[in-house]
Amino acid sequence: SNCLDLQCITAIFQAYPQAIHTTDALERLPIHFLFGCHELRHGYKSHGCLPTKSTQSSVADFLIRQLPYSLSEVEDAYGMKCLSIACLSTQALQKIDIISKRATINYSDATMPLAHICVHG
C-alpha cells in the first residue's frame, strides 16, 4: 500500500535517526513529504490511497517531536514551507488544518498557494 504508516515511519527513524535531517535533492525533509511535496513532481499520479486525517496528524506529531522547527521554518530549494506545499497538494484543507493546530501560520507565506486552492479546489 502507498498509504502513510506511522509504524513504518517510526521504524525507519529508530533504525536511522539521522533520517529526520536527511534532505532529498530539492532540500526537502520527511515532513515536506507528509504534506505532499511528492505530488508536485511532473507526471505524479496518485494510486488512490489517501491517508486519514488521524494518521496524518499522528505522523506530523512524530516528525515535529523529532525536529520541532521543521513544520514552520524549513524551506525546500524552491523556498516552499510545509504550508505552501500542503496548499498545492491533495487533501489541502485537511493538511492546512493539521498545520494550523501545530504552528503559528504566517499566511503571507502562502498567499499564492491559497489562491490556487480557491481557484482549483
mmCIF file of C-alpha atoms in Angstrom:
data_model
loop_
_atom_site.group_PDB
_atom_site.id
_atom_site.type_symbol
_atom_site.label_atom_id
_atom_site.label_comp_id
_atom_site.label_asym_id
_atom_site.label_seq_id
_atom_site.Cartn_x
_atom_site.Cartn_y
_atom_site.Cartn_z
ATOM 1 C CA SER A 1 0.000 0.000 0.000
ATOM 2 C CA ASN A 2 1.137 3.571 -0.669
ATOM 3 C CA CYS A 3 -0.708 4.876 2.375
ATOM 4 C CA LEU A 4 1.085 6.548 5.214
ATOM 5 C CA ASP A 5 2.014 4.229 8.078
ATOM 6 C CA LEU A 6 3.202 5.579 11.444
ATOM 7 C CA GLN A 7 4.751 2.242 12.441
ATOM 8 C CA CYS A 8 6.827 2.195 9.268
ATOM 9 C CA ILE A 9 7.942 5.822 9.771
ATOM 10 C CA THR A 10 8.836 5.108 13.403
ATOM 11 C CA ALA A 11 10.827 2.002 12.445
ATOM 12 C CA ILE A 12 12.822 3.980 9.866
ATOM 13 C CA PHE A 13 13.733 6.646 12.411
ATOM 14 C CA GLN A 14 14.628 4.090 15.076
ATOM 15 C CA ALA A 15 16.935 2.325 12.614
ATOM 16 C CA TYR A 16 18.340 5.527 11.103
ATOM 17 C CA PRO A 17 17.800 8.557 13.384
ATOM 18 C CA GLN A 18 19.688 10.862 11.001
ATOM 19 C CA ALA A 19 16.828 10.447 8.504
ATOM 20 C CA ILE A 20 14.971 13.331 10.157
ATOM 21 C CA HIS A 21 17.759 15.663 8.958
ATOM 22 C CA THR A 22 18.249 13.986 5.583
ATOM 23 C CA THR A 23 17.062 16.006 2.616
ATOM 24 C CA ASP A 24 16.453 14.998 -0.963
ATOM 25 C CA ALA A 25 17.971 16.767 -3.987
ATOM 26 C CA LEU A 26 15.437 19.613 -3.538
ATOM 27 C CA GLU A 27 16.280 20.085 0.159
ATOM 28 C CA ARG A 28 13.006 18.525 1.317
ATOM 29 C CA LEU A 29 12.786 16.876 4.711
ATOM 30 C CA PRO A 30 10.463 13.991 5.613
ATOM 31 C CA ILE A 31 7.858 16.452 6.909
ATOM 32 C CA HIS A 32 7.649 18.071 3.454
ATOM 33 C CA PHE A 33 6.698 14.669 2.032
ATOM 34 C CA LEU A 34 3.992 14.265 4.670
ATOM 35 C CA PHE A 35 2.381 17.431 3.378
ATOM 36 C CA GLY A 36 2.603 16.427 -0.273
ATOM 37 C CA CYS A 37 5.789 17.713 -1.916
ATOM 38 C CA HIS A 38 5.979 14.450 -3.892
ATOM 39 C CA GLU A 39 2.684 15.430 -5.563
ATOM 40 C CA LEU A 40 4.362 18.478 -7.127
ATOM 41 C CA ARG A 41 6.603 16.322 -9.346
ATOM 42 C CA HIS A 42 5.846 16.443 -13.048
ATOM 43 C CA GLY A 43 3.819 13.394 -14.001
ATOM 44 C CA TYR A 44 2.839 12.448 -10.439
ATOM 45 C CA LYS A 45 -0.175 10.146 -10.287
ATOM 46 C CA SER A 46 -1.979 9.160 -7.117
ATOM 47 C CA HIS A 47 -2.517 5.463 -6.583
ATOM 48 C CA GLY A 48 -5.833 6.117 -4.867
ATOM 49 C CA CYS A 49 -4.743 5.519 -1.285
ATOM 50 C CA LEU A 50 -5.115 8.683 0.781
ATOM 51 C CA PRO A 51 -4.233 8.711 4.470
ATOM 52 C CA THR A 52 -6.804 9.677 7.053
ATOM 53 C CA LYS A 53 -6.514 12.921 8.975
ATOM 54 C CA SER A 54 -5.842 10.901 12.125
ATOM 55 C CA THR A 55 -2.899 9.120 10.501
ATOM 56 C CA GLN A 56 -1.500 12.340 9.041
ATOM 57 C CA SER A 57 -1.828 14.012 12.449
ATOM 58 C CA SER A 58 -0.019 11.158 14.210
ATOM 59 C CA VAL A 59 2.839 11.205 11.712
ATOM 60 C CA ALA A 60 3.022 15.027 11.892
ATOM 61 C CA ASP A 61 3.247 14.868 15.687
ATOM 62 C CA PHE A 62 6.004 12.245 15.492
ATOM 63 C CA LEU A 63 8.050 14.209 12.927
ATOM 64 C CA ILE A 64 7.602 17.503 14.806
ATOM 65 C CA ARG A 65 8.817 15.874 18.033
ATOM 66 C CA GLN A 66 11.962 14.781 16.175
ATOM 67 C CA LEU A 67 12.621 18.177 14.554
ATOM 68 C CA PRO A 68 10.358 20.854 16.105
ATOM 69 C CA TYR A 69 11.204 23.773 13.795
ATOM 70 C CA SER A 70 10.679 21.782 10.585
ATOM 71 C CA LEU A 71 6.943 22.449 10.298
ATOM 72 C CA SER A 72 7.046 26.221 10.064
ATOM 73 C CA GLU A 73 10.637 27.279 9.392
ATOM 74 C CA VAL A 74 12.318 24.921 6.914
ATOM 75 C CA GLU A 75 12.064 25.713 3.208
ATOM 76 C CA ASP A 76 12.855 23.458 0.282
ATOM 77 C CA ALA A 77 15.039 24.526 -2.658
ATOM 78 C CA TYR A 78 12.083 26.472 -4.107
ATOM 79 C CA GLY A 79 11.508 28.410 -0.884
ATOM 80 C CA MET A 80 8.367 26.446 -0.017
ATOM 81 C CA LYS A 81 7.478 25.643 3.575
ATOM 82 C CA CYS A 82 5.044 22.917 4.634
ATOM 83 C CA LEU A 83 2.042 25.239 4.397
ATOM 84 C CA SER A 84 2.712 26.164 0.768
ATOM 85 C CA ILE A 85 3.268 22.528 -0.146
ATOM 86 C CA ALA A 86 0.069 21.472 1.628
ATOM 87 C CA CYS A 87 -1.944 24.117 -0.222
ATOM 88 C CA LEU A 88 -0.868 22.690 -3.576
ATOM 89 C CA SER A 89 -1.494 19.029 -2.749
ATOM 90 C CA THR A 90 -4.479 16.727 -2.417
ATOM 91 C CA GLN A 91 -6.352 16.931 0.880
ATOM 92 C CA ALA A 92 -5.153 20.549 1.136
ATOM 93 C CA LEU A 93 -7.729 21.733 3.667
ATOM 94 C CA GLN A 94 -7.112 18.714 5.886
ATOM 95 C CA LYS A 95 -3.359 19.324 5.792
ATOM 96 C CA ILE A 96 -3.757 23.060 6.459
ATOM 97 C CA ASP A 97 -5.884 22.227 9.493
ATOM 98 C CA ILE A 98 -3.198 19.866 10.802
ATOM 99 C CA ILE A 99 -0.526 22.548 10.346
ATOM 100 C CA SER A 100 -2.634 25.313 11.899
ATOM 101 C CA LYS A 101 -3.101 23.271 15.082
ATOM 102 C CA ARG A 102 0.641 22.761 15.455
ATOM 103 C CA ALA A 103 2.253 26.016 14.296
ATOM 104 C CA THR A 104 1.634 29.714 14.009
ATOM 105 C CA ILE A 105 0.790 30.316 10.385
ATOM 106 C CA ASN A 106 2.149 33.287 8.517
ATOM 107 C CA TYR A 107 -0.430 33.434 5.746
ATOM 108 C CA SER A 108 1.701 35.844 3.726
ATOM 109 C CA ASP A 109 3.992 32.820 3.138
ATOM 110 C CA ALA A 110 1.133 31.063 1.372
ATOM 111 C CA THR A 111 -0.768 33.786 -0.496
ATOM 112 C CA MET A 112 -0.299 32.243 -3.947
ATOM 113 C CA PRO A 113 -0.912 28.637 -2.852
ATOM 114 C CA LEU A 114 -4.091 29.673 -1.005
ATOM 115 C CA ALA A 115 -5.259 31.437 -4.152
ATOM 116 C CA HIS A 116 -4.613 28.159 -6.001
ATOM 117 C CA ILE A 117 -6.962 26.321 -3.630
ATOM 118 C CA CYS A 118 -9.684 28.900 -4.163
ATOM 119 C CA VAL A 119 -9.421 28.617 -7.941
ATOM 120 C CA HIS A 120 -8.779 24.881 -8.347
ATOM 121 C CA GLY A 121 -10.412 23.388 -5.273
#
